[in-house]
Coordinates of C-alpha atoms and ligand atoms in Angstrom, one line a residue:
M198 CA -28.7 11.8 -11.7
S199 CA -28.8 9.3 -8.8
E200 CA -28.6 10.7 -5.3
L201 CA -25.2 9.0 -4.8
T202 CA -23.7 10.7 -7.9
N203 CA -25.2 14.0 -7.0
E204 CA -23.8 13.8 -3.4
I205 CA -20.4 12.8 -4.7
Q206 CA -20.3 15.5 -7.4
R207 CA -21.1 18.3 -5.0
R208 CA -18.2 17.4 -2.7
R209 CA -14.9 19.4 -2.7
T210 CA -12.3 17.9 -0.4
F211 CA -9.1 19.8 -0.1
A212 CA -6.2 21.0 2.0
I213 CA -4.7 24.4 2.4
I214 CA -0.9 24.3 2.6
S215 CA 1.7 26.9 3.1
H216 CA 4.9 27.8 4.9
P217 CA 4.1 28.9 8.4
D218 CA 2.9 32.5 8.6
A219 CA 1.9 32.9 4.9
G220 CA -1.8 33.1 6.1
K221 CA -3.2 29.6 6.0
T222 CA -5.2 30.0 9.2
T223 CA -6.5 33.4 8.2
L224 CA -7.6 32.1 4.9
T225 CA -9.2 29.0 6.4
E226 CA -11.1 31.2 8.8
K227 CA -12.4 33.5 6.0
L228 CA -13.6 30.5 4.0
L229 CA -15.4 29.2 7.0
L230 CA -17.1 32.6 7.4
F231 CA -18.4 32.4 3.9
G232 CA -19.7 29.0 4.5
G233 CA -21.5 30.2 7.6
A234 CA -19.5 27.6 9.6
I235 CA -18.3 30.3 12.0
H236 CA -19.6 33.7 12.7
V237 CA -16.7 35.6 14.1
A238 CA -13.1 35.9 13.1
G239 CA -10.6 34.4 15.5
A240 CA -12.5 31.2 15.9
V241 CA -9.9 28.9 14.3
K242 CA -7.3 28.2 16.9
S243 CA -5.6 25.3 15.3
N244 CA -2.2 25.7 13.7
K245 CA -1.1 28.3 16.1
I246 CA 1.0 25.5 17.5
K247 CA 3.9 26.7 15.3
K248 CA 4.1 29.8 17.4
T249 CA 5.0 27.9 20.5
A250 CA 8.6 27.4 21.4
T251 CA 9.7 24.0 20.3
S252 CA 10.7 23.0 23.9
D253 CA 7.1 23.5 25.0
W254 CA 5.7 20.6 23.2
M255 CA 3.2 19.7 25.9
E256 CA 1.5 22.9 25.1
I257 CA 1.6 21.9 21.5
E258 CA 0.0 18.5 22.2
K259 CA -2.7 20.2 24.2
Q260 CA -3.4 22.4 21.2
R261 CA -3.3 19.4 18.9
G262 CA -5.9 17.9 21.2
I263 CA -8.1 20.9 20.7
S264 CA -7.4 20.7 17.0
V265 CA -9.0 17.3 16.6
A266 CA -12.3 19.1 16.1
T267 CA -10.8 21.4 13.5
S268 CA -8.8 18.6 11.8
V269 CA -11.6 18.5 9.2
M270 CA -13.9 21.3 8.7
G271 CA -17.0 20.5 6.6
F272 CA -19.6 23.1 5.6
D273 CA -22.1 23.7 2.8
Y274 CA -21.5 26.6 0.4
N275 CA -24.2 27.2 -2.2
D276 CA -24.8 23.7 -3.6
Y277 CA -21.4 22.4 -2.6
K278 CA -20.2 20.4 0.4
I279 CA -16.8 21.6 1.3
N280 CA -14.4 19.6 3.4
I281 CA -11.2 21.4 4.4
L282 CA -8.5 19.2 5.9
D283 CA -6.3 21.0 8.3
T284 CA -2.6 20.3 8.2
P285 CA -0.2 21.0 11.1
G286 CA 1.7 24.2 10.8
H287 CA 4.7 22.9 12.7
Q288 CA 7.3 21.4 10.3
D289 CA 8.2 18.7 12.8
F290 CA 4.8 17.2 12.0
A291 CA 5.4 17.3 8.2
E292 CA 4.7 13.5 8.0
D293 CA 1.2 14.2 9.2
T294 CA 0.8 16.7 6.4
Y295 CA 2.1 14.3 3.8
R296 CA -0.5 11.8 4.9
T297 CA -3.3 14.3 4.9
L298 CA -2.5 15.0 1.3
T299 CA -3.3 11.4 0.5
A300 CA -6.9 12.1 1.5
V301 CA -7.6 15.3 -0.5
D302 CA -8.7 15.7 -4.1
S303 CA -7.1 19.1 -4.5
V304 CA -5.0 21.7 -2.7
I305 CA -4.8 25.5 -2.3
I306 CA -1.3 26.8 -1.7
V307 CA -0.9 30.1 0.1
V308 CA 2.1 32.2 -0.7
D309 CA 3.2 35.4 0.9
I310 CA 3.7 38.1 -1.7
A311 CA 6.8 39.3 0.1
K312 CA 8.4 36.0 0.8
G313 CA 7.5 34.0 -2.3
V314 CA 8.0 30.3 -2.3
E315 CA 9.4 29.0 1.0
A316 CA 11.0 25.7 2.0
Q317 CA 7.9 24.0 3.4
T318 CA 5.8 24.9 0.4
R319 CA 8.4 23.4 -1.9
K320 CA 8.4 20.2 0.0
L321 CA 4.7 19.8 0.1
M322 CA 4.4 20.6 -3.5
E323 CA 6.7 17.6 -4.3
V324 CA 4.0 15.4 -2.7
C325 CA 1.3 17.1 -4.7
R326 CA 3.3 16.5 -7.9
M327 CA 3.9 12.9 -7.1
R328 CA 0.2 12.4 -6.7
K329 CA -0.8 14.7 -9.5
T330 CA -3.0 16.7 -7.2
P331 CA -4.5 19.8 -8.8
V332 CA -3.4 23.0 -7.0
I333 CA -4.6 26.6 -7.0
V334 CA -2.2 29.3 -5.7
F335 CA -3.4 32.2 -3.5
V336 CA -0.9 35.0 -3.3
N337 CA -1.6 36.6 0.1
K338 CA -0.9 39.9 1.8
M339 CA -1.3 42.1 -1.2
D340 CA -2.0 44.9 1.3
R341 CA 1.8 44.7 2.0
D342 CA 4.7 45.5 -0.2
G343 CA 6.2 42.5 -1.9
K344 CA 7.7 41.0 -5.0
D345 CA 6.8 42.1 -8.5
P346 CA 3.8 39.9 -9.5
F347 CA 5.4 38.8 -12.8
D348 CA 8.6 37.8 -11.0
L349 CA 6.6 35.9 -8.5
L350 CA 4.8 34.0 -11.3
D351 CA 8.3 33.0 -12.6
E352 CA 9.3 32.0 -9.2
L353 CA 6.2 29.8 -8.7
E354 CA 6.9 28.1 -12.0
Q355 CA 10.5 27.4 -11.2
E356 CA 10.3 26.5 -7.6
L357 CA 7.1 24.6 -7.7
Q358 CA 7.8 23.1 -11.1
I359 CA 4.3 23.7 -12.4
H360 CA 2.9 25.9 -15.1
V361 CA 0.9 28.8 -13.8
R362 CA -1.9 31.0 -15.1
P363 CA -3.1 34.1 -13.3
L364 CA -6.9 34.2 -12.9
S365 CA -6.8 37.6 -11.1
W366 CA -4.3 40.4 -11.4
P367 CA -3.3 43.0 -8.7
I368 CA -3.5 46.7 -9.3
E369 CA -0.6 48.0 -7.2
M370 CA 0.2 46.6 -3.8
G371 CA 1.0 47.6 -0.2
V372 CA -0.5 51.0 0.8
K373 CA -1.3 51.8 -2.9
F374 CA -3.2 48.5 -3.4
K375 CA -6.3 49.3 -5.4
G376 CA -7.7 45.8 -5.9
V377 CA -7.6 43.1 -8.5
Y378 CA -8.9 42.5 -12.0
N379 CA -10.7 39.2 -11.8
I380 CA -9.8 37.6 -15.1
Y381 CA -11.9 34.5 -14.4
E382 CA -15.1 36.4 -13.9
E383 CA -14.1 39.5 -15.9
K384 CA -14.8 41.8 -13.0
L385 CA -13.0 44.7 -11.4
D386 CA -12.8 44.2 -7.7
L387 CA -11.9 47.4 -5.9
Y388 CA -10.2 47.4 -2.5
T389 CA -10.6 50.0 0.2
P390 CA -8.2 49.6 3.1
S391 CA -9.8 48.7 6.4
K392 CA -13.0 47.5 4.8
Q393 CA -13.5 43.8 5.4
T394 CA -15.0 42.7 2.1
V395 CA -14.7 43.4 -1.5
T396 CA -16.1 46.9 -1.6
E397 CA -17.0 47.2 -5.2
S398 CA -17.2 44.5 -7.8
I399 CA -17.9 45.8 -11.3
Q400 CA -18.5 43.6 -14.3
F401 CA -15.8 44.7 -16.8
K402 CA -15.6 42.6 -19.9
D403 CA -13.8 45.1 -22.1
L404 CA -10.9 46.7 -20.4
N405 CA -10.6 49.3 -23.2
N406 CA -13.7 50.8 -21.9
V407 CA -12.8 54.3 -20.7
E408 CA -14.8 53.7 -17.6
L409 CA -11.7 51.9 -16.3
E410 CA -9.9 55.3 -16.0
K411 CA -12.7 56.6 -13.8
H412 CA -12.2 53.8 -11.3
I413 CA -8.4 53.6 -11.1
G414 CA -7.0 56.6 -12.8
E415 CA -5.2 56.9 -16.1
D416 CA -1.8 55.6 -15.2
L417 CA -3.0 52.5 -13.5
A418 CA -5.6 51.8 -16.2
E419 CA -2.9 51.9 -18.8
K420 CA -0.6 49.7 -16.7
L421 CA -3.4 47.2 -16.1
R422 CA -4.1 46.9 -19.8
A423 CA -0.4 46.4 -20.6
D424 CA -0.1 43.8 -17.9
L425 CA -3.1 41.9 -19.1
D426 CA -1.8 42.0 -22.7
L427 CA 1.4 40.6 -21.5
I428 CA -0.3 37.8 -19.5
A429 CA -2.4 37.0 -22.6
G430 CA 0.8 36.8 -24.7
V431 CA 2.9 34.8 -22.3
Y432 CA 0.4 32.4 -20.7
S433 CA -1.9 30.2 -22.6
D434 CA -5.6 30.5 -21.8
F435 CA -6.7 28.8 -18.6
D436 CA -7.5 25.2 -19.4
V437 CA -9.4 23.4 -16.7
N438 CA -8.3 19.9 -17.8
T439 CA -4.7 20.8 -17.6
Y440 CA -5.4 22.1 -14.1
L441 CA -7.2 18.9 -13.2
K442 CA -4.2 16.8 -14.5
G443 CA -2.0 18.7 -12.0
D444 CA 0.0 20.4 -14.8
L445 CA -1.3 23.9 -14.4
A446 CA -1.9 26.1 -11.3
P447 CA -4.3 29.0 -11.5
V448 CA -3.1 31.9 -9.4
F449 CA -5.3 34.4 -7.4
F450 CA -4.1 37.5 -5.6
G451 CA -5.7 38.9 -2.5
S452 CA -5.5 39.6 1.2
A453 CA -6.9 37.0 3.6
L454 CA -6.8 39.3 6.5
N455 CA -8.8 41.9 4.7
N456 CA -11.1 39.3 3.3
F457 CA -10.2 40.5 -0.1
G458 CA -10.2 38.1 -3.0
V459 CA -11.3 35.2 -0.8
K460 CA -14.8 34.9 -2.0
E461 CA -13.6 35.1 -5.6
L462 CA -11.1 32.3 -4.9
L463 CA -13.9 30.2 -3.3
D464 CA -16.3 30.8 -6.1
C465 CA -13.8 29.8 -8.8
F466 CA -12.6 26.9 -6.6
V467 CA -16.0 25.2 -6.3
Q468 CA -16.5 25.4 -10.0
I469 CA -13.1 24.1 -11.2
A470 CA -11.8 21.9 -8.3
P471 CA -12.4 18.2 -8.7
S472 CA -15.1 16.3 -6.9
P473 CA -13.8 13.0 -5.4
R474 CA -11.5 11.3 -7.9
P475 CA -10.9 7.6 -8.6
T476 CA -8.5 6.1 -6.1
L477 CA -5.9 3.5 -7.0
A478 CA -6.0 0.3 -5.1
E479 CA -3.5 -2.6 -5.6
E480 CA -6.3 -4.6 -7.1
R481 CA -8.0 -2.0 -9.4
L482 CA -9.0 1.6 -9.9
V483 CA -11.8 2.4 -7.5
L484 CA -14.4 4.8 -8.8
P485 CA -16.3 7.1 -6.5
E486 CA -19.6 5.6 -7.4
D487 CA -18.5 2.1 -6.5
P488 CA -19.7 0.4 -3.3
F489 CA -18.4 1.8 -0.1
S490 CA -14.6 1.8 0.5
G491 CA -12.2 4.0 2.4
F492 CA -8.8 4.1 4.1
I493 CA -7.4 5.4 7.3
F494 CA -5.0 8.3 6.8
K495 CA -4.5 9.6 10.3
I496 CA -4.9 8.4 13.8
H497 CA -5.3 10.9 16.6
A498 CA -4.4 9.6 20.0
N499 CA -6.2 10.9 23.0
M500 CA -3.7 12.5 25.3
D501 CA -5.8 12.0 28.3
P502 CA -4.5 8.8 30.0
N503 CA -8.0 8.1 31.4
H504 CA -9.4 7.8 27.9
R505 CA -7.2 5.6 25.9
S506 CA -9.2 5.6 22.8
C507 CA -8.1 7.2 19.6
I508 CA -9.9 8.6 16.6
A509 CA -9.0 7.0 13.3
F510 CA -9.7 9.3 10.3
L511 CA -11.2 7.6 7.4
K512 CA -11.4 9.1 3.9
I513 CA -14.3 7.6 2.0
C514 CA -13.1 6.7 -1.5
S515 CA -16.3 5.4 -2.9
G516 CA -19.9 4.9 -2.2
K517 CA -21.9 5.7 0.9
F518 CA -21.1 5.0 4.5
E519 CA -24.0 4.1 6.7
R520 CA -24.1 4.0 10.4
N521 CA -24.5 0.4 11.8
A522 CA -23.8 -1.2 8.4
N523 CA -21.3 -4.0 8.4
Y524 CA -17.9 -3.2 6.8
K525 CA -14.9 -5.3 6.2
H526 CA -11.6 -4.4 7.8
I527 CA -9.3 -5.9 5.2
R528 CA -6.1 -6.3 7.2
L529 CA -7.9 -8.0 10.1
N530 CA -10.3 -9.8 7.8
K531 CA -13.1 -8.9 10.2
M532 CA -16.5 -7.4 9.8
M533 CA -17.1 -4.3 11.8
K534 CA -20.0 -2.0 12.6
F535 CA -19.7 1.7 13.6
T536 CA -22.4 3.2 15.7
Q537 CA -20.3 6.2 16.9
A538 CA -18.7 7.5 13.7
T539 CA -18.4 11.2 13.7
A540 CA -18.7 13.8 10.9
F541 CA -16.9 17.1 11.2
M542 CA -19.4 19.8 10.4
A543 CA -18.7 23.4 11.2
Q544 CA -16.1 22.5 13.8
K545 CA -18.5 20.4 15.8
K546 CA -18.1 16.6 15.9
E547 CA -21.5 15.0 15.5
T548 CA -22.6 11.4 15.0
V549 CA -23.0 10.6 11.4
D550 CA -25.7 8.5 9.9
E551 CA -24.5 8.6 6.4
A552 CA -21.5 10.0 4.5
Y553 CA -20.3 9.9 0.9
A554 CA -17.2 9.5 -1.1
G555 CA -15.0 12.6 -0.5
D556 CA -16.1 12.9 3.2
I557 CA -13.9 12.2 6.1
I558 CA -15.3 10.5 9.1
G559 CA -13.8 9.8 12.5
L560 CA -14.0 6.3 13.9
P561 CA -13.5 5.8 17.6
D562 CA -10.7 3.2 17.9
T563 CA -9.2 1.1 20.6
G564 CA -6.3 -0.3 18.6
N565 CA -8.0 -1.9 15.6
F566 CA -6.6 0.6 13.1
K567 CA -3.2 1.4 11.5
I568 CA -2.5 4.1 9.0
G569 CA -3.3 2.8 5.6
D570 CA -5.9 0.3 6.7
T571 CA -8.8 -0.2 4.2
L572 CA -12.5 -0.7 5.0
T573 CA -14.9 -1.9 2.3
A574 CA -18.4 -3.1 1.8
G575 CA -16.9 -6.6 1.3
E576 CA -14.5 -6.5 -1.6
T577 CA -10.8 -7.1 -0.9
L578 CA -9.0 -3.9 -1.7
H579 CA -5.7 -2.4 -0.6
F580 CA -5.4 1.4 -1.2
K581 CA -1.9 2.5 -2.1
G582 CA -0.7 4.9 0.5
L583 CA 2.0 7.5 0.5
P584 CA 5.5 6.1 0.8
S585 CA 7.5 6.8 3.9
F586 CA 10.4 9.1 3.2
S587 CA 13.8 8.8 4.7
P588 CA 13.7 10.4 8.2
E589 CA 16.0 13.3 8.9
M590 CA 16.9 12.6 12.5
F591 CA 17.8 9.2 14.1
K592 CA 18.3 8.0 17.7
Y593 CA 18.7 4.7 19.3
I594 CA 15.9 3.9 21.7
E595 CA 16.8 2.1 24.9
N596 CA 14.8 0.7 27.7
A597 CA 15.3 2.7 30.8
D598 CA 13.2 0.4 33.0
P599 CA 14.1 -3.3 32.7
M600 CA 10.8 -4.4 34.3
K601 CA 8.8 -2.8 31.6
A602 CA 10.4 -4.2 28.4
K603 CA 7.1 -5.6 27.2
Q604 CA 5.2 -2.3 27.7
L605 CA 8.0 -0.5 25.8
N606 CA 7.8 -2.8 22.8
K607 CA 4.1 -2.6 22.7
G608 CA 4.2 1.2 23.0
I609 CA 6.8 1.5 20.2
D610 CA 4.8 -0.8 18.0
Q611 CA 1.6 1.1 18.4
L612 CA 3.1 4.6 18.1
M613 CA 4.8 3.5 14.9
D614 CA 1.5 2.2 13.5
E615 CA 0.0 5.5 14.3
G616 CA 2.7 7.0 12.1
V617 CA 4.4 9.1 14.8
A618 CA 7.8 8.1 13.5
Q619 CA 9.7 5.2 11.8
L620 CA 11.3 2.3 13.4
F621 CA 14.4 0.5 12.1
T622 CA 16.0 -2.5 13.7
S623 CA 19.7 -3.1 13.1
T624 CA 20.4 -6.5 11.6
F625 CA 23.9 -6.2 13.0
N626 CA 23.2 -5.8 16.7
G627 CA 19.4 -5.9 17.0
R628 CA 19.2 -2.4 18.4
K629 CA 16.1 -0.3 17.7
M630 CA 16.4 3.1 16.0
I631 CA 13.7 5.7 15.7
G632 CA 13.8 8.0 12.7
T633 CA 11.8 11.3 12.7
V634 CA 11.6 14.5 10.7
G635 CA 12.0 16.7 13.8
Q636 CA 13.3 16.8 17.4
L637 CA 9.9 17.3 18.8
Q638 CA 8.8 13.8 17.8
F639 CA 11.4 12.3 20.1
E640 CA 9.9 14.2 23.0
V641 CA 6.4 13.2 22.0
I642 CA 7.3 9.6 21.9
Q643 CA 9.1 9.6 25.2
Y644 CA 6.2 11.3 26.9
R645 CA 3.6 9.1 25.4
L646 CA 5.5 5.9 26.2
L647 CA 5.6 6.9 29.8
H648 CA 2.0 8.2 30.1
E649 CA 0.2 5.7 27.9
Y650 CA 2.2 2.6 28.3
G651 CA 4.0 3.1 31.6
A652 CA 7.3 2.5 29.8
Q653 CA 10.5 4.5 30.1
C654 CA 12.9 5.1 27.3
R655 CA 16.2 6.7 26.9
W656 CA 17.6 8.2 23.7
E657 CA 21.2 7.6 22.5
P658 CA 22.7 9.7 19.9
L659 CA 23.1 8.3 16.4
S660 CA 24.6 10.3 13.6
L661 CA 23.1 9.2 10.3
Y662 CA 22.6 11.0 7.1
K663 CA 19.8 8.9 5.5
A664 CA 18.0 5.6 5.5
C665 CA 17.7 4.2 2.0
W666 CA 15.6 1.2 1.0
I667 CA 17.7 -1.1 -1.1
E668 CA 16.8 -3.6 -3.8
S669 CA 18.6 -5.3 -6.7
S670 CA 17.6 -7.5 -9.7
S671 CA 20.5 -9.7 -8.8
P672 CA 20.0 -11.7 -5.5
E673 CA 23.8 -12.3 -5.4
A674 CA 24.6 -8.7 -5.7
L675 CA 22.2 -7.9 -2.9
E676 CA 23.7 -10.6 -0.7
N677 CA 27.2 -9.4 -1.4
F678 CA 26.2 -5.8 -0.5
K679 CA 24.5 -6.9 2.7
K680 CA 27.6 -8.9 3.7
R681 CA 30.0 -6.1 2.9
K682 CA 27.9 -3.5 4.7
H683 CA 26.4 -5.6 7.4
Q684 CA 27.1 -3.1 10.1
Y685 CA 25.0 -0.5 8.4
L686 CA 21.9 -2.6 7.6
A687 CA 18.6 -2.6 9.2
L688 CA 15.0 -3.7 8.6
D689 CA 12.1 -1.3 8.6
K690 CA 8.8 -2.1 10.3
Q691 CA 7.6 -4.1 7.3
G692 CA 10.8 -6.1 7.2
R693 CA 12.3 -4.4 4.2
D694 CA 16.1 -4.0 3.8
V695 CA 17.4 -0.5 4.6
F696 CA 20.9 0.8 4.3
L697 CA 21.9 3.4 6.9
A698 CA 24.4 5.9 5.4
D699 CA 26.2 8.1 7.9
S700 CA 27.2 10.7 5.4
S701 CA 26.4 11.7 1.8
Y702 CA 29.9 10.7 0.9
V703 CA 29.4 7.2 2.2
L704 CA 26.2 7.0 0.3
Q705 CA 27.8 8.2 -2.9
M706 CA 30.6 5.7 -2.6
A707 CA 28.2 2.9 -2.0
Q708 CA 26.2 3.9 -5.1
Q709 CA 29.5 4.0 -7.0
D710 CA 30.9 0.7 -5.7
F711 CA 27.7 -1.3 -6.0
P712 CA 26.1 -0.3 -9.3
E713 CA 23.7 -3.3 -9.2
I714 CA 22.1 -2.0 -6.0
K715 CA 19.3 0.5 -6.3
F716 CA 19.0 3.0 -3.4
H717 CA 15.6 4.5 -2.8
F718 CA 14.8 7.5 -0.7
S719 CA 11.2 6.5 -0.1
S720 CA 9.7 3.2 0.8
E721 CA 7.5 2.7 -2.3
F722 CA 9.3 2.0 -5.5
Ligands
G4P1318 P1 -0.3 30.5 8.9 O1 -1.5 29.8 9.4 O2 0.0 30.3 7.5 O3 0.9 30.3 9.8 O4 -0.6 32.1 9.0 P2 -1.6 32.9 9.8 O5 -2.9 32.9 9.1 O6 -1.5 32.6 11.2 O7 -1.0 34.4 9.5 C1 0.2 34.8 9.9 C2 0.2 36.3 10.1 O8 0.0 37.0 8.9 C3 -0.9 36.7 11.1 O9 -0.4 37.8 11.8 C4 -2.0 37.2 10.2 O10 -2.8 38.1 10.8 C5 -1.2 37.8 9.1 N1 -1.9 37.9 7.8 C6 -2.6 36.9 7.2 N2 -3.1 37.4 6.1 C7 -2.7 38.6 5.9 C8 -2.9 39.6 4.9 O11 -3.6 39.5 3.9 N3 -2.3 40.8 5.1 C9 -1.5 41.1 6.2 N4 -1.0 42.3 6.3 N5 -1.3 40.2 7.2 C10 -1.9 39.0 7.0 P3 0.2 37.7 13.3 O12 0.4 39.1 13.8 O13 1.4 36.8 13.3 O14 -0.9 36.9 14.1 P4 -2.2 37.5 14.7 O15 -1.8 38.0 16.0 O16 -2.8 38.5 13.8 O17 -3.1 36.3 14.8

């Protein structure tokens, strides 16, 4: 096997997603402990932003600043190179998370046994489904009382719209929690409260062995056997290819806080989770072994006004990145060299000499990059990004300092390229509207316009239900629609037609009255 193939095949690049408080940070931290990337619990500070009151967003930004270092956490585990991509816990930054999901090869979903599937998990799973990303579910907090595990499996199937297959099975929960039977490794993992690791892990291929009674008592042994019989009857055997296609999610049970079930999850994960997968470009399917290529999925601005540079995060889709080599920036049609690219190993940023498909590197940027930009060894490729979704909140943005109109426009332009929010321009009156997924983003934009561009903006209320991208196979029908609805039309940043519906009723009526027009709720169709 060539060095390139070997390096690619040992990489596992993934994100952990969950509803806030399900235990994502705790699980991330435990995974880092296994990888030797950190040595004490409590070292992962990112994601705690969600606990800050929404009004205190400066604090949030400060913490986001800190979290640059933890945005990507790379470490070696056995023969594998693990890259965990962090996702913001706060739902107002959901767009960030969607974009991060374009850069991962698989996902671990954390679900709280007591709460089951929650809103944010459902939404993020939609993105995984769209992209056919393989997912593993970790059911957390088994040391607490929660839902019946069988009911939870049903809920996962229904709510996440994916088939599931338990690969471990809990023996009781809450104060009576005894541990799990690890179906994947055919082991009995016994839990002792307050101990920080799996206390006893016993190979147990045949559950009819009377030894089982010795470990967990007669009643629980009987129940475990019955449960596993039921699982074998209801769920088909675990098939790794169905998982890799994104159609089947293996499920593990454990307690991240107690470090129980985490190593088992990791050991199974490295074996079954995909190494970097082929990436679809407009021109062709790019294979991981192809010459170097990658795309920018995230831009992190430096909040310090004295240091205006940003970090652009590049996911390497194929080949090997080398420091000081010449790469082509496709949109700018320009060759570029990177002497200061950083790798994210063990929470430290360090200059990288080489990196491989699957890795994420940070490129210092002074305005060359937009989200979705492609870099290659020379070939013209455009990677397909994630579509923009209709924002949920809209406001008119007005210039509050007439002397600084230019700065304001430049600021808006750059912040939108960074993916902070979406800009729509009314074709009726030329006014600019900003669409976001949360109130916080308006505050972030206002602050950054002032501090980074010296521009002042004012928000004016705008009550809209949705922005829909419109198209039609009949140019006349489209023209007719645009004429009739001219007050409600806008262009997005790429100049595509958008219909602004101020209520679901208006949208419904438009759909009914104009059957030749297609209304899309995301920008890629
Ligand atoms: P998040 O990133 O998904 O938002 O969740 P996080 O890891 O911050 O966990 C949320 C809370 O749940 C934390 O408690 C954490 O200690 C707790 N937790 C995580 N895993 C388990 C588990 O397996 N069992 C139990 N019982 N609790 C768990 P907190 O009090 O909100 O925060 P902290 O003060 O402990 O940091």
